[in-house]
Coordinates of C-alpha atoms and ligand atoms in Angstrom, one line a residue:
M6 CA 28.9 30.5 -39.8
S7 CA 28.2 34.1 -38.8
G8 CA 27.7 36.0 -42.0
T9 CA 27.9 39.7 -42.7
A10 CA 24.3 40.3 -41.7
E11 CA 25.0 39.3 -38.1
R12 CA 25.1 42.1 -35.5
F13 CA 28.1 40.8 -33.7
A14 CA 31.0 38.5 -34.3
A15 CA 30.9 35.5 -32.0
V16 CA 34.6 35.8 -31.4
D17 CA 34.2 39.3 -29.9
V18 CA 31.6 38.0 -27.5
I19 CA 33.9 35.1 -26.5
R20 CA 36.9 37.5 -26.0
A21 CA 34.8 39.9 -23.9
K22 CA 33.8 37.1 -21.5
R23 CA 37.2 35.5 -21.5
D24 CA 38.7 38.9 -20.4
G25 CA 36.1 39.2 -17.5
A26 CA 33.8 41.8 -19.0
R27 CA 30.0 41.8 -18.4
L28 CA 28.3 40.9 -21.7
T29 CA 26.0 43.7 -22.9
D30 CA 22.3 43.0 -23.2
E31 CA 22.5 43.2 -27.0
Q32 CA 25.4 40.7 -27.0
I33 CA 23.5 38.3 -24.8
D34 CA 20.3 38.5 -26.9
W35 CA 22.2 38.0 -30.1
V36 CA 24.4 35.1 -29.0
I37 CA 21.5 33.0 -27.6
D38 CA 19.3 33.7 -30.6
A39 CA 22.2 33.1 -33.1
Y40 CA 23.2 29.9 -31.4
T41 CA 19.5 28.6 -31.5
R42 CA 19.4 29.2 -35.3
D43 CA 22.8 27.7 -35.9
A44 CA 24.5 31.0 -36.7
V45 CA 27.0 30.5 -33.9
A46 CA 29.0 27.3 -34.1
D47 CA 29.1 24.7 -31.4
E48 CA 32.9 25.3 -30.9
Q49 CA 32.2 29.0 -30.4
M50 CA 29.5 28.3 -27.9
S51 CA 31.7 25.8 -26.1
A52 CA 34.4 28.5 -25.7
L53 CA 31.8 31.0 -24.4
A54 CA 30.5 28.4 -22.0
M55 CA 34.0 27.7 -20.7
A56 CA 34.6 31.5 -20.3
I57 CA 31.4 31.8 -18.3
F58 CA 32.4 28.7 -16.3
L59 CA 35.7 30.4 -15.4
N60 CA 34.6 34.0 -14.9
G61 CA 31.0 33.7 -13.8
M62 CA 28.2 36.2 -14.5
A63 CA 26.9 39.3 -12.7
P64 CA 23.3 38.9 -11.4
D65 CA 21.7 41.3 -14.0
E66 CA 23.8 39.7 -16.7
L67 CA 22.5 36.2 -15.6
A68 CA 18.9 37.5 -15.6
R69 CA 19.3 38.8 -19.2
W70 CA 20.9 35.5 -20.3
T71 CA 18.0 33.5 -18.7
A72 CA 15.4 35.8 -20.4
A73 CA 17.1 35.3 -23.7
M74 CA 17.0 31.5 -23.2
V75 CA 13.3 31.8 -22.4
A76 CA 12.7 33.8 -25.5
S77 CA 14.4 31.2 -27.7
G78 CA 11.1 29.3 -27.7
P79 CA 7.4 29.7 -26.9
R80 CA 6.3 30.6 -23.4
T81 CA 3.4 28.4 -22.5
G82 CA 1.2 30.3 -20.1
L83 CA -0.6 28.0 -17.7
P84 CA -4.3 28.9 -17.9
A85 CA -6.0 30.2 -14.7
R86 CA -7.7 27.4 -12.9
A87 CA -9.7 26.9 -9.7
R88 CA -6.7 25.6 -7.7
P89 CA -3.5 27.6 -7.2
T90 CA -0.6 26.1 -9.2
V91 CA 2.8 25.3 -7.8
D92 CA 5.7 22.9 -8.7
K93 CA 8.9 21.6 -7.2
H94 CA 12.3 21.2 -8.9
S95 CA 15.1 19.1 -7.5
T96 CA 18.7 19.6 -8.7
G97 CA 19.0 15.8 -8.6
G98 CA 20.2 13.2 -6.1
V99 CA 20.4 9.5 -5.4
G100 CA 17.3 7.8 -4.2
D101 CA 15.3 11.0 -4.8
K102 CA 11.8 9.7 -5.2
I103 CA 10.3 12.7 -3.5
T104 CA 8.2 13.9 -6.6
L105 CA 6.3 10.6 -6.7
V106 CA 4.9 11.3 -3.2
L107 CA 4.9 15.1 -3.3
A108 CA 2.9 15.7 -6.4
P109 CA -0.2 13.7 -5.3
L110 CA 0.3 14.9 -1.7
V111 CA 0.2 18.6 -2.6
A112 CA -2.7 18.0 -5.0
A113 CA -4.6 16.2 -2.2
C114 CA -4.1 19.4 -0.1
G115 CA -5.8 21.6 -2.7
A116 CA -3.1 22.9 -5.1
A117 CA -2.5 21.9 -8.7
V118 CA 1.0 20.4 -9.5
P119 CA 2.1 20.4 -13.1
H120 CA 5.4 18.6 -13.0
A121 CA 7.4 18.3 -16.3
A122 CA 10.1 15.8 -15.5
G123 CA 13.2 14.4 -17.3
R124 CA 14.9 11.1 -17.8
G125 CA 18.0 10.3 -15.8
L126 CA 21.5 10.6 -17.0
G127 CA 24.6 9.2 -15.1
H128 CA 24.4 8.4 -11.4
T129 CA 21.2 10.4 -10.6
G130 CA 17.9 8.7 -11.5
G131 CA 15.2 10.3 -13.5
T132 CA 11.6 10.6 -12.2
L133 CA 10.1 9.4 -15.6
D134 CA 12.3 6.3 -15.5
K135 CA 11.0 5.4 -12.1
L136 CA 7.4 5.9 -13.0
A137 CA 7.9 3.9 -16.2
A138 CA 8.4 0.8 -14.0
I139 CA 4.6 0.9 -13.4
P140 CA 2.9 -1.4 -15.9
G141 CA 1.1 0.6 -18.6
W142 CA 2.2 4.1 -17.4
R143 CA 3.1 6.6 -20.1
A144 CA 5.0 9.8 -19.7
E145 CA 4.1 11.4 -23.1
L146 CA 0.9 13.5 -22.9
S147 CA -0.5 16.0 -25.3
A148 CA -0.9 19.6 -24.0
D149 CA -4.7 19.0 -23.8
E150 CA -4.3 15.7 -21.9
F151 CA -1.9 17.4 -19.5
E152 CA -4.3 20.3 -18.8
A153 CA -7.3 18.0 -18.4
Q154 CA -5.5 15.8 -15.9
L155 CA -4.3 18.8 -14.0
D156 CA -8.0 19.9 -13.6
S157 CA -9.4 16.5 -12.9
V158 CA -6.7 14.9 -10.7
G159 CA -4.7 18.0 -9.6
A160 CA -1.3 16.4 -10.3
V161 CA 0.5 15.4 -13.5
V162 CA 4.1 14.1 -13.8
G163 CA 4.8 14.0 -17.5
A164 CA 7.6 14.3 -20.0
A165 CA 8.9 17.9 -20.5
G166 CA 8.1 19.2 -24.0
D167 CA 10.9 19.7 -26.5
S168 CA 9.8 23.2 -27.4
L169 CA 10.6 24.9 -24.0
A170 CA 13.7 27.0 -24.1
P171 CA 15.3 25.3 -27.1
A172 CA 18.6 27.2 -26.6
D173 CA 19.0 25.3 -23.3
R174 CA 18.5 21.9 -25.0
K175 CA 21.4 22.6 -27.4
L176 CA 23.6 24.3 -24.8
Y177 CA 23.0 21.5 -22.2
A178 CA 24.1 18.8 -24.7
L179 CA 27.2 20.9 -25.4
R180 CA 28.0 21.5 -21.7
D181 CA 27.7 17.7 -21.1
V182 CA 30.7 17.0 -23.4
T183 CA 32.8 20.1 -22.7
G184 CA 33.2 20.0 -18.9
T185 CA 31.0 23.0 -18.4
V186 CA 28.0 21.5 -16.5
E187 CA 29.0 22.4 -13.0
S188 CA 28.8 26.2 -13.3
V189 CA 26.4 28.1 -11.1
P190 CA 25.2 30.6 -13.8
L191 CA 24.9 27.9 -16.4
I192 CA 22.9 25.5 -14.2
A193 CA 20.7 28.3 -12.7
S194 CA 19.8 29.7 -16.2
S195 CA 19.2 26.2 -17.6
I196 CA 16.8 25.2 -14.9
M197 CA 15.0 28.5 -14.5
S198 CA 14.6 29.2 -18.2
K199 CA 12.5 26.0 -18.5
K200 CA 10.5 26.7 -15.4
I201 CA 9.8 30.3 -16.5
A202 CA 8.9 29.2 -20.1
E203 CA 6.4 26.7 -18.6
G204 CA 4.5 29.7 -17.2
L205 CA 4.8 28.7 -13.5
S206 CA 4.3 31.5 -10.9
A207 CA 5.3 29.5 -7.8
L208 CA 8.2 27.1 -7.4
V209 CA 10.0 25.3 -4.6
L210 CA 13.5 24.3 -5.3
D211 CA 15.2 21.4 -3.6
V212 CA 18.9 22.2 -4.0
K213 CA 21.1 19.3 -3.0
A214 CA 24.5 19.4 -1.5
G215 CA 26.8 16.5 -1.1
S216 CA 28.6 13.7 -2.9
G217 CA 25.5 12.6 -4.8
A218 CA 24.7 16.1 -6.1
F219 CA 25.9 18.4 -8.8
M220 CA 27.1 20.7 -6.0
E221 CA 29.2 18.8 -3.6
T222 CA 29.7 21.6 -1.0
V223 CA 27.1 23.5 0.9
A224 CA 28.7 26.8 -0.2
Q225 CA 28.3 25.9 -3.9
A226 CA 24.7 24.7 -3.4
R227 CA 23.9 27.9 -1.5
E228 CA 25.3 30.0 -4.3
L229 CA 23.2 28.0 -6.8
A230 CA 20.0 28.3 -4.7
R231 CA 20.5 32.1 -4.3
A232 CA 21.0 32.5 -8.1
M233 CA 17.9 30.6 -8.9
V234 CA 15.7 32.4 -6.3
G235 CA 17.0 35.7 -7.7
L236 CA 16.2 34.6 -11.2
G237 CA 12.7 33.7 -10.2
A238 CA 12.2 37.1 -8.6
A239 CA 13.5 38.9 -11.6
H240 CA 10.8 37.1 -13.7
G241 CA 7.9 37.6 -11.3
M242 CA 7.9 34.1 -9.9
R243 CA 7.6 33.3 -6.2
V244 CA 10.5 30.9 -5.4
V245 CA 11.7 29.4 -2.2
A246 CA 14.7 27.0 -2.1
L247 CA 15.6 24.4 0.5
L248 CA 19.2 23.3 0.7
T249 CA 19.2 19.6 1.5
D250 CA 21.7 17.0 2.3
M251 CA 22.8 14.5 -0.4
A252 CA 25.8 12.9 1.3
T253 CA 23.9 9.6 1.6
P254 CA 20.9 8.3 -0.5
L255 CA 17.4 9.4 0.4
G256 CA 15.5 6.4 1.9
F257 CA 16.8 2.8 1.3
A258 CA 15.9 2.2 -2.3
V259 CA 17.8 3.4 -5.3
G260 CA 16.7 2.5 -8.8
N261 CA 13.4 2.5 -10.6
A262 CA 10.7 -0.1 -9.5
V263 CA 12.4 -0.3 -6.0
E264 CA 12.0 3.5 -5.6
V265 CA 8.3 3.4 -6.7
A266 CA 7.7 0.7 -4.1
E267 CA 9.3 2.9 -1.4
A268 CA 7.3 5.9 -2.5
V269 CA 4.1 3.9 -2.2
E270 CA 5.1 2.9 1.4
V271 CA 5.3 6.6 2.2
L272 CA 1.9 7.3 0.5
A273 CA 0.5 4.5 2.7
G274 CA 1.6 6.4 5.8
G275 CA 4.9 4.6 6.5
G276 CA 8.3 4.6 4.7
P277 CA 11.7 5.8 5.6
P278 CA 11.7 8.8 8.0
D279 CA 14.1 10.9 5.8
V280 CA 11.8 10.6 2.8
V281 CA 8.8 11.5 4.9
E282 CA 10.6 14.5 6.5
L283 CA 11.8 16.0 3.2
T284 CA 8.5 15.4 1.5
L285 CA 6.6 17.2 4.3
A286 CA 9.1 20.1 4.4
L287 CA 8.8 20.7 0.6
A288 CA 5.0 20.2 0.7
G289 CA 4.7 22.8 3.5
E290 CA 6.7 25.3 1.5
M291 CA 4.7 24.7 -1.7
L292 CA 1.4 25.1 0.1
A293 CA 2.5 28.3 1.9
L294 CA 3.6 29.8 -1.4
V295 CA 0.1 29.5 -2.8
G296 CA -1.8 30.6 0.3
L297 CA -2.6 27.1 1.7
G298 CA -0.1 27.4 4.6
D299 CA -2.7 26.4 7.1
V300 CA -3.2 22.9 5.5
D301 CA -1.1 20.2 7.2
P302 CA 0.2 17.8 4.5
A303 CA 0.9 15.1 7.2
D304 CA -2.9 14.7 7.6
A305 CA -3.3 13.9 3.8
L306 CA -0.6 11.2 4.2
R307 CA -2.2 9.7 7.3
D308 CA -5.8 9.6 6.1
G309 CA -5.1 8.2 2.6
R310 CA -6.1 11.2 0.5
A311 CA -2.5 11.4 -1.0
M312 CA -2.7 7.7 -1.9
D313 CA -6.1 8.2 -3.6
C314 CA -4.6 11.1 -5.6
W315 CA -1.5 8.9 -6.5
R316 CA -3.8 6.1 -7.8
A317 CA -5.9 8.6 -9.8
M318 CA -2.7 10.2 -11.2
I319 CA -1.2 6.8 -12.3
R320 CA -4.5 5.6 -13.8
A321 CA -5.0 8.8 -15.8
Q322 CA -1.7 8.0 -17.5
G323 CA -2.6 4.4 -18.4
G324 CA -0.9 2.8 -15.4
E325 CA -2.4 0.2 -13.0
P326 CA -1.4 1.4 -9.4
R327 CA -2.3 -2.0 -7.8
A328 CA -0.4 -4.1 -10.4
P329 CA 2.7 -5.9 -8.9
L330 CA 5.9 -4.0 -9.8
P331 CA 8.5 -5.9 -11.8
T332 CA 11.3 -7.6 -9.8
A333 CA 14.8 -8.6 -10.7
R334 CA 15.9 -12.2 -11.5
E335 CA 19.1 -11.8 -9.5
R336 CA 19.4 -10.5 -5.9
H337 CA 22.9 -10.3 -4.5
V338 CA 23.2 -9.6 -0.8
V339 CA 26.4 -7.9 0.3
L340 CA 27.4 -8.5 3.9
M341 CA 28.8 -6.1 6.4
P342 CA 32.7 -6.5 6.4
A343 CA 33.2 -5.4 10.0
S344 CA 31.4 -4.6 13.2
G345 CA 31.0 -1.1 14.6
V346 CA 29.1 2.0 13.5
L347 CA 28.4 2.7 9.8
A348 CA 30.0 6.1 9.5
R349 CA 29.5 6.7 5.7
F350 CA 27.3 5.2 3.0
D351 CA 28.2 7.5 0.1
A352 CA 25.4 8.7 -2.2
R353 CA 27.6 8.9 -5.3
A354 CA 28.9 5.4 -4.8
V355 CA 25.4 4.0 -4.4
G356 CA 24.2 6.0 -7.4
V357 CA 27.1 4.6 -9.5
A358 CA 26.3 1.0 -8.3
A359 CA 22.6 1.3 -9.3
W360 CA 23.7 2.8 -12.6
R361 CA 26.1 -0.1 -13.2
L362 CA 23.4 -2.6 -12.4
G363 CA 21.3 -1.0 -15.3
A364 CA 19.1 1.5 -13.4
G365 CA 20.5 4.5 -15.2
R366 CA 21.7 5.3 -18.7
A367 CA 25.2 6.4 -20.0
R368 CA 23.9 8.2 -23.1
R369 CA 20.8 10.3 -23.5
T370 CA 19.2 7.8 -25.8
G371 CA 20.1 4.6 -23.8
R372 CA 17.5 2.3 -22.2
V373 CA 17.2 1.7 -18.5
S374 CA 16.2 -1.5 -16.6
A375 CA 13.0 -1.1 -14.5
V376 CA 14.1 -3.8 -12.0
A377 CA 17.8 -2.9 -11.5
G378 CA 18.7 -1.1 -8.3
V379 CA 20.3 -1.1 -4.9
V380 CA 18.4 -1.5 -1.6
L381 CA 20.4 -0.4 1.5
R382 CA 20.0 -2.5 4.6
A383 CA 21.6 0.0 6.9
K384 CA 22.1 3.8 7.1
P385 CA 24.9 6.0 8.4
G386 CA 24.8 6.1 12.2
D387 CA 23.5 2.5 12.6
S388 CA 25.4 0.1 14.8
V389 CA 26.3 -2.9 12.7
R390 CA 27.7 -6.4 13.1
A391 CA 30.1 -8.2 10.7
G392 CA 28.1 -10.6 8.5
Q393 CA 24.7 -8.8 8.7
P394 CA 23.3 -7.5 5.3
L395 CA 24.8 -4.2 4.2
V396 CA 23.0 -3.9 0.8
E397 CA 21.1 -5.8 -1.8
L398 CA 22.0 -5.5 -5.5
H399 CA 19.1 -6.2 -7.9
T400 CA 19.6 -6.9 -11.6
D401 CA 18.6 -9.1 -14.5
D402 CA 22.2 -9.2 -15.7
P403 CA 24.6 -11.0 -13.3
A404 CA 27.6 -9.7 -15.3
R405 CA 26.9 -6.3 -13.9
V406 CA 27.3 -7.3 -10.2
D407 CA 31.1 -7.0 -10.0
G408 CA 31.1 -3.3 -11.1
A409 CA 28.4 -2.5 -8.6
L410 CA 30.3 -4.3 -5.8
A411 CA 33.4 -2.2 -6.5
A412 CA 31.4 1.0 -6.3
I413 CA 29.9 0.0 -3.0
A414 CA 33.2 -1.0 -1.5
D415 CA 34.6 2.5 -2.1
G416 CA 31.5 4.1 -0.6
I417 CA 31.3 2.7 3.0
E418 CA 33.2 3.3 6.1
I419 CA 32.7 1.5 9.4
V420 CA 34.3 2.9 12.6
G421 CA 34.8 1.2 16.0
H422 CA 33.0 3.7 18.2
R423 CA 30.1 6.2 17.7
D424 CA 32.3 9.1 18.7
M425 CA 34.7 8.3 15.8
A426 CA 31.8 8.8 13.3
P427 CA 31.3 12.3 11.8
T428 CA 28.3 14.1 13.4
S429 CA 25.4 13.8 11.0
R430 CA 24.0 17.0 9.6
P431 CA 20.3 17.8 9.3
L432 CA 18.5 16.8 6.2
V433 CA 17.2 20.4 5.6
L434 CA 20.3 22.5 5.8
Q435 CA 18.9 26.0 5.1
R436 CA 15.9 27.8 3.6
I437 CA 16.6 30.5 1.1
A438 CA 14.0 33.0 -0.1
E439 CA 14.0 36.5 -1.5
P440 CA 14.5 39.0 1.3
Ligands
LIG7 N1 19.5 20.3 -14.8 C1 19.2 21.2 -15.9 O1 18.1 21.2 -16.4 N2 20.3 21.9 -16.3 C2 21.5 21.9 -15.7 O2 22.4 22.6 -16.1 C3 21.7 21.0 -14.7 C4 20.7 20.2 -14.2

């Protein structure tokens, strides 16, 4: 692979990281560039990713690594526009339909929200998969369509282009199959390289901690949030991160059409309190970052401006916001096995159940069912009685129900008294910004 014209031998870069050294700027620039043009083999990059996973990276080393990833493709500067521009990125959770409400809400408050989203993989859902449940809606937009919609509506949620940080696309696929996804420097550089390449200047991060998240402990999530906030600052971006709880799903609905329906309830001024709380917290941070901190986003939910913006956003992408959403042929209601207090309704277990019902994909190219999903009928902390509904399983394929039932059975705990249940932690655990 690496011929005589190459500046370094990949094996020397791997050895250096394996032995705990800081990679030099020249080594970093070379290895990312050489990997992008196939001059470093996948097996060599896998070994380097594992060495980074095990030994980490110094902050300045990570900043250089991220800059090299950005430089592996074009940097699409967002043109100056009348409204200030700001986006949100979530590290992924179960029942996370926040973007669906947040993008039109923040646009209704006067900012422009260009949101390049992805499709889901594994137990966390993808925003594009949820929106695709709306009849006629399309994710793929040309760059001109994207810009025009951002100016006319103020919010766009569309498919992320393939040209952004191409080194990340190759590396992420490799990490997925080599056990090197859950590494703070690799996740931070992967997420931030794409956001920097998009040309964003203000970004709010929702970094999730808990069983349904990449980062299960608050300490890991905090480390990831600090790394991403630092990378933003190193690249001239204003970034604030909220650490948020992902021990149990957000809201009641987990899937695609069922999550759109729940997001529309929030846009109509109702919906689950946790979804409303997190949406308003993130909206407040986004507005403050772009100088609109005196605008109260709760007003735009109450008076219907966010809903108007949602409808315009969906119509602009070919969807009919008032059309009925598709529904599943099978609904299986699971009953509460005992009376007491629901102490745990585990996010990962619910995510796996929804995925087994068909709401998520196992491979990047797989298809998802718009109608499959899980609807919780109780949340942790609720007093419950044996025989009352615990959860509804929605699917078009009854053969999938048993797998989902097994996941749910592992994910709940009912205790006899409230004082035996763990004390619930707040939804927003911490705010992290550059000092
Ligand atoms: N999302 C990304 O884009 N990259 C990661 O490494 C993890 C989540």
